[in-house]
XYZ file of C-alpha atoms in Angstrom:
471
model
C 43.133 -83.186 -2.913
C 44.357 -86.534 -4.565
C 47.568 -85.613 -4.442
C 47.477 -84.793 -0.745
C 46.138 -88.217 0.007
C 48.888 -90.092 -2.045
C 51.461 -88.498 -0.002
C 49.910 -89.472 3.142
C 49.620 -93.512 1.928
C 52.977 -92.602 1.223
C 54.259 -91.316 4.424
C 52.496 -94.519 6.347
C 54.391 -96.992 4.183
C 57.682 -95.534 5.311
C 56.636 -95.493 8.708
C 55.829 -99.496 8.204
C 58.901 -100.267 6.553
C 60.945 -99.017 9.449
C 58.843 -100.606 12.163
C 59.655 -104.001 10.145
C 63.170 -103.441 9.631
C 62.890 -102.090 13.661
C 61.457 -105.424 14.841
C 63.830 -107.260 12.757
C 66.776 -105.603 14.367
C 65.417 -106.207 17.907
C 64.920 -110.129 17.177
C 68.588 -110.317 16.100
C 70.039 -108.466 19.243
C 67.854 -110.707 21.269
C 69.035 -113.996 19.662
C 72.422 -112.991 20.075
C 72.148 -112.552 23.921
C 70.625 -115.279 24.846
C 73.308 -117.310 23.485
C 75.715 -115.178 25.637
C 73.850 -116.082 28.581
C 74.046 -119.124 30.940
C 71.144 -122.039 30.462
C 69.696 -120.978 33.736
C 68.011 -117.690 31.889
C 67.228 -119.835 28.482
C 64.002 -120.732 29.709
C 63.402 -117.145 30.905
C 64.728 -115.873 27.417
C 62.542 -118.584 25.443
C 59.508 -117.318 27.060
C 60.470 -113.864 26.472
C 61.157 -114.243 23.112
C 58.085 -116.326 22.521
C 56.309 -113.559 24.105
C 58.008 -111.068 21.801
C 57.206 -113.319 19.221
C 53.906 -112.885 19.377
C 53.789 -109.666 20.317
C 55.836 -109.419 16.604
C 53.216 -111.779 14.646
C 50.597 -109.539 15.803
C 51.956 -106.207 15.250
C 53.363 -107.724 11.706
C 49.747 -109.218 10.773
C 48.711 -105.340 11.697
C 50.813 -104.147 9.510
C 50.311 -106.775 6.834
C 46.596 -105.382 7.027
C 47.733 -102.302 6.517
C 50.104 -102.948 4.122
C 47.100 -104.422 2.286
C 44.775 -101.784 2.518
C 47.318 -99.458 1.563
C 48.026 -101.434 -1.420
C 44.395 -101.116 -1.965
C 44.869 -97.581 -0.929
C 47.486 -97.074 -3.657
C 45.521 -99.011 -6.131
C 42.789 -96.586 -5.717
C 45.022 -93.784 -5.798
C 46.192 -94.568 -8.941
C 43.117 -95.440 -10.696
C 42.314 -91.837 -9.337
C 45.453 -90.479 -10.888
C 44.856 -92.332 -14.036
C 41.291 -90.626 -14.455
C 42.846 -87.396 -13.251
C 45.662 -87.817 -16.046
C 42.523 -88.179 -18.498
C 40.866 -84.934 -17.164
C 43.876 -83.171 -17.570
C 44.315 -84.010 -20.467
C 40.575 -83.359 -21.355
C 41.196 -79.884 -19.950
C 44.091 -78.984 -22.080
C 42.886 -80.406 -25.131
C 39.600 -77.793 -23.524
C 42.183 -75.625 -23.332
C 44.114 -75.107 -26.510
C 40.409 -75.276 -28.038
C 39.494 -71.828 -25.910
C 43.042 -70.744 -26.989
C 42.084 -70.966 -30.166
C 38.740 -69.954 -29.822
C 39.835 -66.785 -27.840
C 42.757 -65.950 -30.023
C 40.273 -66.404 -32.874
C 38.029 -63.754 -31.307
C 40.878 -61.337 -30.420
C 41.816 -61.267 -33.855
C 37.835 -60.959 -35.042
C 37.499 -58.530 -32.157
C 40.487 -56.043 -33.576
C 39.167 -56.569 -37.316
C 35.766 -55.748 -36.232
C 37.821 -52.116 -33.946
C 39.052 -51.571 -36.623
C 36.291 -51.562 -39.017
C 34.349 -49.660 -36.432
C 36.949 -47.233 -36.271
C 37.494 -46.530 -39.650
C 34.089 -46.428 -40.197
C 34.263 -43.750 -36.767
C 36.629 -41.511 -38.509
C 34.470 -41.603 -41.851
C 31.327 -40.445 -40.241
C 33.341 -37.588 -37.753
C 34.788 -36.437 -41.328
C 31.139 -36.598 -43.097
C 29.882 -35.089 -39.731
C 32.600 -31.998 -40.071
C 31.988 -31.663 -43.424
C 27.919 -31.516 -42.525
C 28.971 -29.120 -40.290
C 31.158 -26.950 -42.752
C 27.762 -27.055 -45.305
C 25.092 -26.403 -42.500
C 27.463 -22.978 -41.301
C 27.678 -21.995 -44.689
C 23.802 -22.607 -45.333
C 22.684 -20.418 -42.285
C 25.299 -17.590 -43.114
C 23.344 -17.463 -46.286
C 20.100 -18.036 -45.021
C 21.260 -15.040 -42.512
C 22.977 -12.850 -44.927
C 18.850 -13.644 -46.949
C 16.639 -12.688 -44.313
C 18.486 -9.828 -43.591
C 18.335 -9.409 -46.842
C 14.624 -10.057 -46.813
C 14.041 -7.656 -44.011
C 15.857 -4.774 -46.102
C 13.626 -5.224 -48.808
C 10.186 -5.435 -46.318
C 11.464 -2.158 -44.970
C 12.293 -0.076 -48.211
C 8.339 -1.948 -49.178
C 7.208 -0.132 -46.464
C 9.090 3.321 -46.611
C 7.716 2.837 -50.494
C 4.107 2.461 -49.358
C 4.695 5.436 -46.676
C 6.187 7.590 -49.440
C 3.302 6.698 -51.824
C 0.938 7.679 -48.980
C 2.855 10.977 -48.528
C 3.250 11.565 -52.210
C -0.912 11.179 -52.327
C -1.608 13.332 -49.150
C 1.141 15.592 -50.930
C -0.764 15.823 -54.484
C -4.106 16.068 -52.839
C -2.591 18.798 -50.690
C -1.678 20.166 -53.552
C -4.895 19.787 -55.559
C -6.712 21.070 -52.618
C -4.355 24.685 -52.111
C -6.848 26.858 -52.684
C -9.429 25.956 -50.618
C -6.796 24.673 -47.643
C -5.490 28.704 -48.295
C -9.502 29.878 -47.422
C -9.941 27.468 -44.548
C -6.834 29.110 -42.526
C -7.456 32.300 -43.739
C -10.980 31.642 -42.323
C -9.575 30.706 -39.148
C -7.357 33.310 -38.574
C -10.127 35.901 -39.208
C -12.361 34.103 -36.419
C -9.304 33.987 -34.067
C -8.733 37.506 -34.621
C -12.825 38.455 -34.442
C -12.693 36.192 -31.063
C -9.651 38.174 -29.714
C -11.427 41.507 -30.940
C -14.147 40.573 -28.743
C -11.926 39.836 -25.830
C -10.093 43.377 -26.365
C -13.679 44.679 -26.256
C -14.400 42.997 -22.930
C -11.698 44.299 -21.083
C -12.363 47.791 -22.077
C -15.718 47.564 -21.146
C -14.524 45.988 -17.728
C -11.620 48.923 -17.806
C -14.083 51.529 -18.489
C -16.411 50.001 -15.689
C -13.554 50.238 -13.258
C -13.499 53.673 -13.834
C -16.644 54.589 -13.754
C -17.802 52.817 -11.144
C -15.224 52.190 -8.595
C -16.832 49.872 -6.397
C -16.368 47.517 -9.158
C -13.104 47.321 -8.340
C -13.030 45.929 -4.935
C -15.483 43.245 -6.278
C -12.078 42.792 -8.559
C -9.601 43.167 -5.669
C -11.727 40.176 -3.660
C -10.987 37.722 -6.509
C -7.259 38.345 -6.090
C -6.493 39.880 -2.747
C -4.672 36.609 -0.375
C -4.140 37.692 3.468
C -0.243 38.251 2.544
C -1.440 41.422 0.880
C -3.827 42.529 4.003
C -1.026 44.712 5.838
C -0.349 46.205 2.773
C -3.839 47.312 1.902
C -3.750 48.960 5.222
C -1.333 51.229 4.351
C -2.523 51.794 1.223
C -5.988 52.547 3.465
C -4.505 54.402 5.539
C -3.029 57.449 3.072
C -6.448 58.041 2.280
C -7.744 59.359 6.073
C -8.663 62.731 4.979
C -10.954 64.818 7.575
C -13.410 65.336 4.263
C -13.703 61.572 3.959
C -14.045 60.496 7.438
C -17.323 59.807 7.538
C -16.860 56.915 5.160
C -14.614 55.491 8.257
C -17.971 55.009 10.513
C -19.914 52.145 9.884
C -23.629 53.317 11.858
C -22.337 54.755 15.545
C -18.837 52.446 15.253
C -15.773 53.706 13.709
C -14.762 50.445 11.695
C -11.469 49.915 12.990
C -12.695 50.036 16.235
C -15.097 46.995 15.186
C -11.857 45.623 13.885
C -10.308 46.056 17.112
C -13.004 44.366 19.028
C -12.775 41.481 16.784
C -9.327 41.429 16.372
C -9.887 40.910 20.602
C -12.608 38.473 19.887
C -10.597 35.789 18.000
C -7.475 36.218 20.045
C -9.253 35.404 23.367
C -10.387 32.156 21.098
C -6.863 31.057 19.670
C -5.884 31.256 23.532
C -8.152 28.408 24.564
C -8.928 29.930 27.741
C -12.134 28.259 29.144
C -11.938 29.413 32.486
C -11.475 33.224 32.148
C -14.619 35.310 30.793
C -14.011 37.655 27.556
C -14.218 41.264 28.884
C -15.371 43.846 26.407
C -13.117 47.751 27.712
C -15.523 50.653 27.517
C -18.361 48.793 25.682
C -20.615 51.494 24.092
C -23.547 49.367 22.257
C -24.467 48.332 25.688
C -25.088 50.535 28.912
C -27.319 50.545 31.917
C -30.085 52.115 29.756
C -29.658 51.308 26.355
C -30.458 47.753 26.177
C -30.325 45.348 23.454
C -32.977 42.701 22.460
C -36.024 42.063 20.183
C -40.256 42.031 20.319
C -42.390 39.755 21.209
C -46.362 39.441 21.759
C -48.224 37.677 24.640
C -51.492 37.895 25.453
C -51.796 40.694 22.353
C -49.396 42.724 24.240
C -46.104 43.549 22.922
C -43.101 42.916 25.247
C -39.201 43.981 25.065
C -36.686 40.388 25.627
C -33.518 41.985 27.165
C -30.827 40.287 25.732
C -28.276 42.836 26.703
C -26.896 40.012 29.490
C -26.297 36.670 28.558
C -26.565 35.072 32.351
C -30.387 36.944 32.273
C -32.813 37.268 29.959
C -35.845 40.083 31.369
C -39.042 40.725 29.429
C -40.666 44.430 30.222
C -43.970 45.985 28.872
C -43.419 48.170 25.675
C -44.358 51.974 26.114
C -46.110 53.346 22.854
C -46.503 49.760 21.688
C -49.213 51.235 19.003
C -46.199 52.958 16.640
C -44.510 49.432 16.691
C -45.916 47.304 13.386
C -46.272 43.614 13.025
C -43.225 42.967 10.752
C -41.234 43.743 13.913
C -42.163 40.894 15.817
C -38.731 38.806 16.530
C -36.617 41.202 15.188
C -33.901 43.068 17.205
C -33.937 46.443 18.727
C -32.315 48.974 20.821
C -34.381 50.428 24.276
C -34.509 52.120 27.241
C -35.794 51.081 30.378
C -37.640 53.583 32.292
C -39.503 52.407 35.619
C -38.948 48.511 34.217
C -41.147 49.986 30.854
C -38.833 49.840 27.909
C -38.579 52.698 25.463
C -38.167 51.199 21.715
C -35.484 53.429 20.535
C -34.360 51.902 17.304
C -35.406 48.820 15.279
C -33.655 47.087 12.707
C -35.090 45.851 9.567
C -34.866 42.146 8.086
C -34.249 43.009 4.676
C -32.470 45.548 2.554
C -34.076 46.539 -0.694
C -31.679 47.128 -3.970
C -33.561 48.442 -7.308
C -32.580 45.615 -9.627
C -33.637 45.536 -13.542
C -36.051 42.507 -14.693
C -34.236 41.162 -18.098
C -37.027 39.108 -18.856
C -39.320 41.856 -19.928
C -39.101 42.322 -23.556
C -41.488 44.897 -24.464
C -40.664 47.510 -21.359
C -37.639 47.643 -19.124
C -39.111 48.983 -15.677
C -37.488 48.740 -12.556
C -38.323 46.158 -9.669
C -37.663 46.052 -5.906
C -35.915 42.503 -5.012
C -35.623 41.976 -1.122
C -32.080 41.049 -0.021
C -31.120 39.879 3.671
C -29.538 42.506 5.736
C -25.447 41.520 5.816
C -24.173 40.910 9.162
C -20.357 40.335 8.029
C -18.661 37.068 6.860
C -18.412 36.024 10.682
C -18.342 32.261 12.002
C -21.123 30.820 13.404
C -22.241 27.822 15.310
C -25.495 26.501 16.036
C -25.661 23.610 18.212
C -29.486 22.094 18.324
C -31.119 18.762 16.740
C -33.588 20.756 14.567
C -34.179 22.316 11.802
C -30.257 23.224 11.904
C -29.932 23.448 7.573
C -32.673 26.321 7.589
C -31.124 27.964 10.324
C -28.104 27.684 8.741
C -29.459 28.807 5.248
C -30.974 31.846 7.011
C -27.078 32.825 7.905
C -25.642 32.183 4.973
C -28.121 34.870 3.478
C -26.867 37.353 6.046
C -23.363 36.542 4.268
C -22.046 34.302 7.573
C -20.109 31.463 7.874
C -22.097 28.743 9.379
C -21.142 25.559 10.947
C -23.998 23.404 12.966
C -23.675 20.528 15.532
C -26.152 18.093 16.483
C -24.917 16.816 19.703
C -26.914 13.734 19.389
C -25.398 12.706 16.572
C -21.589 13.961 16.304
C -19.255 13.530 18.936
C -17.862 16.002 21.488
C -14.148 15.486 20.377
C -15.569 17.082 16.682
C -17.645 19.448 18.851
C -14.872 20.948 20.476
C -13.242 21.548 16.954
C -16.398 23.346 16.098
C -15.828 25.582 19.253
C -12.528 26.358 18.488
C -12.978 27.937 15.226
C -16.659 29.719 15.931
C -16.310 33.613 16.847
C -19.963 33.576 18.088
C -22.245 30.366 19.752
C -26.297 29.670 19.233
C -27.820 27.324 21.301
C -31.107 26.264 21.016
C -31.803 24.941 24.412
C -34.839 23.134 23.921
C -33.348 20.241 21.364
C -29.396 19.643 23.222
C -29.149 17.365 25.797
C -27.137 18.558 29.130
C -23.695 18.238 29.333
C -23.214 20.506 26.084
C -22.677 23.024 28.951
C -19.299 20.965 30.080
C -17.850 22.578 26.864
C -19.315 26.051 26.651
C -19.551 28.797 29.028
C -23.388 30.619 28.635
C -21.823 33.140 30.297
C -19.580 34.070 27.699
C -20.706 37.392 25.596
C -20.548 35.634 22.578
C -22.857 33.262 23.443
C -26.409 33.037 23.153
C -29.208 30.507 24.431
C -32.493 30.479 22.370
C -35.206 29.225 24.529
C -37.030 29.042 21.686
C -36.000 29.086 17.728
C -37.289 30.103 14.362
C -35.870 31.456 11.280
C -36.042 34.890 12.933
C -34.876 34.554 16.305
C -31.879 32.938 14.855
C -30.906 35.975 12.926
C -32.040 38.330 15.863
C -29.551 36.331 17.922
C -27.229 36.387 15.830
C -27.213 40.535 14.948
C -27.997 40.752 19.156
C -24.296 38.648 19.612
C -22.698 40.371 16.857
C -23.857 43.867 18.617
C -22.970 42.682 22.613
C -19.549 41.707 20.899
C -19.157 44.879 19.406
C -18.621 43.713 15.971
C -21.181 45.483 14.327
């Protein structure tokens, strides 16, 4: 910045020296002329140069001032330079000391790398060499514990073979008795399988004996695959000395089989439209009716069940050879002038001479009542009461029950029921009305109970079974 301004007083003293040696020049030219000139322009030229005098002394008293004030200017300037010339020299006496100083700390700085290096490579040879040690220290702790672990190992097939060696000797001290103890259970395994071998003869020599056994046999193994072939096996044995063992009552039994065989084929059709027709029925007729006894007003009275659309009550001829134990029970008649004829009558029970165990003293024979079987046929009774007993009561008869309380279960798991009953029971009193939107009274194998017991459920039953020509 100083510098810049010393130049500048510099310039403007030039500039002042040639203005002076300018005027100068100009007062000499002018002096010169005038002398050339005639005295008739002096005065003229006196003024002029008087005027140019002036004009001179005032432009040369400007400059003087300026002259002085650059002097001043200058004077300044160099008191400035003289203090600068004391700085600089202040700053390179500042900076040969940081020279020194910095030269001192380079070389400090590259004795201290160097120590620091040195000591660098020490501690990454100590560190290798740590290294080296510490491998070799876990290769032998290694090569120990596996060492270790051997020994644990044979410690423990030791203890195992000192445990073995014991069960061994004990074994050993023990032979005799461990000898008995098989020998003891190989004489119960063989008394055990002597038993068994007498079982089996005794069953074998039941079979014989008494051949009905056997079927009792065949029923525990005997799957509907082998059906067609017990028919021909069935069949070999028609003899004209044996045929009456092919009737079963009035029926030939494969007629019955026929008729149901009939039965459940008109129910895997699903026809609910169409009525089931029975060809040539021969339980039923104009005269020999089917149905069971009853008592009003101490008079006994025959309920034709023969029809299922109509059920007809007539007065009982004879009525005193009928007995008490008959009321409710089915039975075959003949109408004569609307008087029914009681032609047969079918018990409720079967008796079977059975031998009472518990008697110690004296074995003596007792009769034991049994239900009359109907057949392992599929029932359903559809009321709201009373339906287990009922059921119960055909299960003795050796049916298949199913029972349906409309009130309770719904018609989609009615219709189910339907589909897989061969015969129908309804007791009218306790199902509400639109039951009949699902099964056709009409239908043979249905039967409406306007009123139900025990009995009457069974007599419908046997009376369905018999319209149907099953039994």
């Amino acid at each position: 910045m100083f510098r810049k301004t010393r130049q500048t007083y510099i310039k403007k003293d030039r500039e002042l020296s040639k203005v002076k040696q300018d005027a100068l020049n100009e007062k000499f030219i002018s002096h010169v002329q005038i002398k050339s000139k005639g005295n008739g322009t002096e005065q003229k030229e006196e003024d002029r140069g008087k005027k140019a005098k002036k004009e001179f002394q005032k432009k040369l008293r400007a400059a003087n001032k300026e002259i002085v004030s650059l002097k001043k200017l200058i004077s300044d300037l160099k008191k400035e330079n003289q203090i600068f010339k004391q700085k600089n020299e202040s700053l390179k006496v500042e900076k040969w000391q940081l020279q020194e100083t910095s030269a001192r700390m380079t070389k400090e700085y590259e004795s201290e790398t160097k120590e620091l290096n040195e000591r660098l490579s020490s501690e990454l040879k100590r560190s290798r060499t740590m290294q080296r040690k510490l491998d070799r220290m876990e290769k032998e702790r290694s090569r120990k514990r596996k060492g270790l672990e051997k020994q644990i190992t044979l410690a423990k097939q030791v203890e195992v073979l000192k445990e073995r060696n014991a069960e061994l000797q004990q074994t050993l001290d023990n032979y005799d008795s461990i000898v008995k103890q098989e020998q003891g259970d190989h004489k119960e395994e063989i008394i055990k399988l002597q038993k068994e071998l007498d079982t089996y003869k005794v069953q074998e020599n039941k079979l014989k004996t008494t051949p009905r056994a056997l079927f009792n046999y065949l029923q525990q193994l005997i799957t509907p695959n082998h059906l067609p072939d017990f028919l021909n096996f069935l069949e070999q044995y028609i003899t004209k000395e044996n045929l009456k063992h092919f009737y079963r009552g009035d029926q030939n039994i494969f007629y019955i089989f026929m008729r149901r065989v009939s039965l459940l084929s008109f129910h895997a059709k699903k026809t609910t439209n169409g009525l089931f027709v029975l060809r040539n029925p021969k339980n039923t007729g104009a005269n020999n009716r089917l149905g069971y006894l009853t008592q009003s007003d101490g008079e006994w009275l025959f309920v034709d069940l023969t029809n299922t659309s109509e059920m007809k009550e007539y007065p009982v001829m004879n009525e005193s050879h009928i007995e008490g134990e008959n009321m409710e029970l089915p039975v075959r008649a003949v109408i004569y002038d609307d008087v029914a004829k009681i032609t047969r009558t079918y018990p409720k029970y079967e008796v079977c001479i059975t031998e009472t165990k518990e008697i110690k003293k004296d074995r003596r024979g007792s009769k034991e009542k049994e239900y009359k079987p109907f057949g392992n046929f599929k029932v359903l009774i559809v009321g709201s009461r009373q339906m287990n007993d009922y059921k119960e009561r055909l299960e003795l008869h050796g049916c298949t029950v199913e029972i349906h309380n409309p009130y309770e279960e719904g018609f989609e798991l009615f219709k189910g029921k339907i589909g897989r009953a061969e015969i129908i029971l309804v007791c009218e009193r306790h199902v509400p009305h639109n039951v009949w939107d699902y099964i056709d009274r009409r239908q043979p194998f249905v039967s409406v109970l306007k009123k139900d017991s025990a009995d009457l459920i069974a007599t419908y039953a046997y009376i369905t079974l018999q319209r149907c020509e099953l039994i």
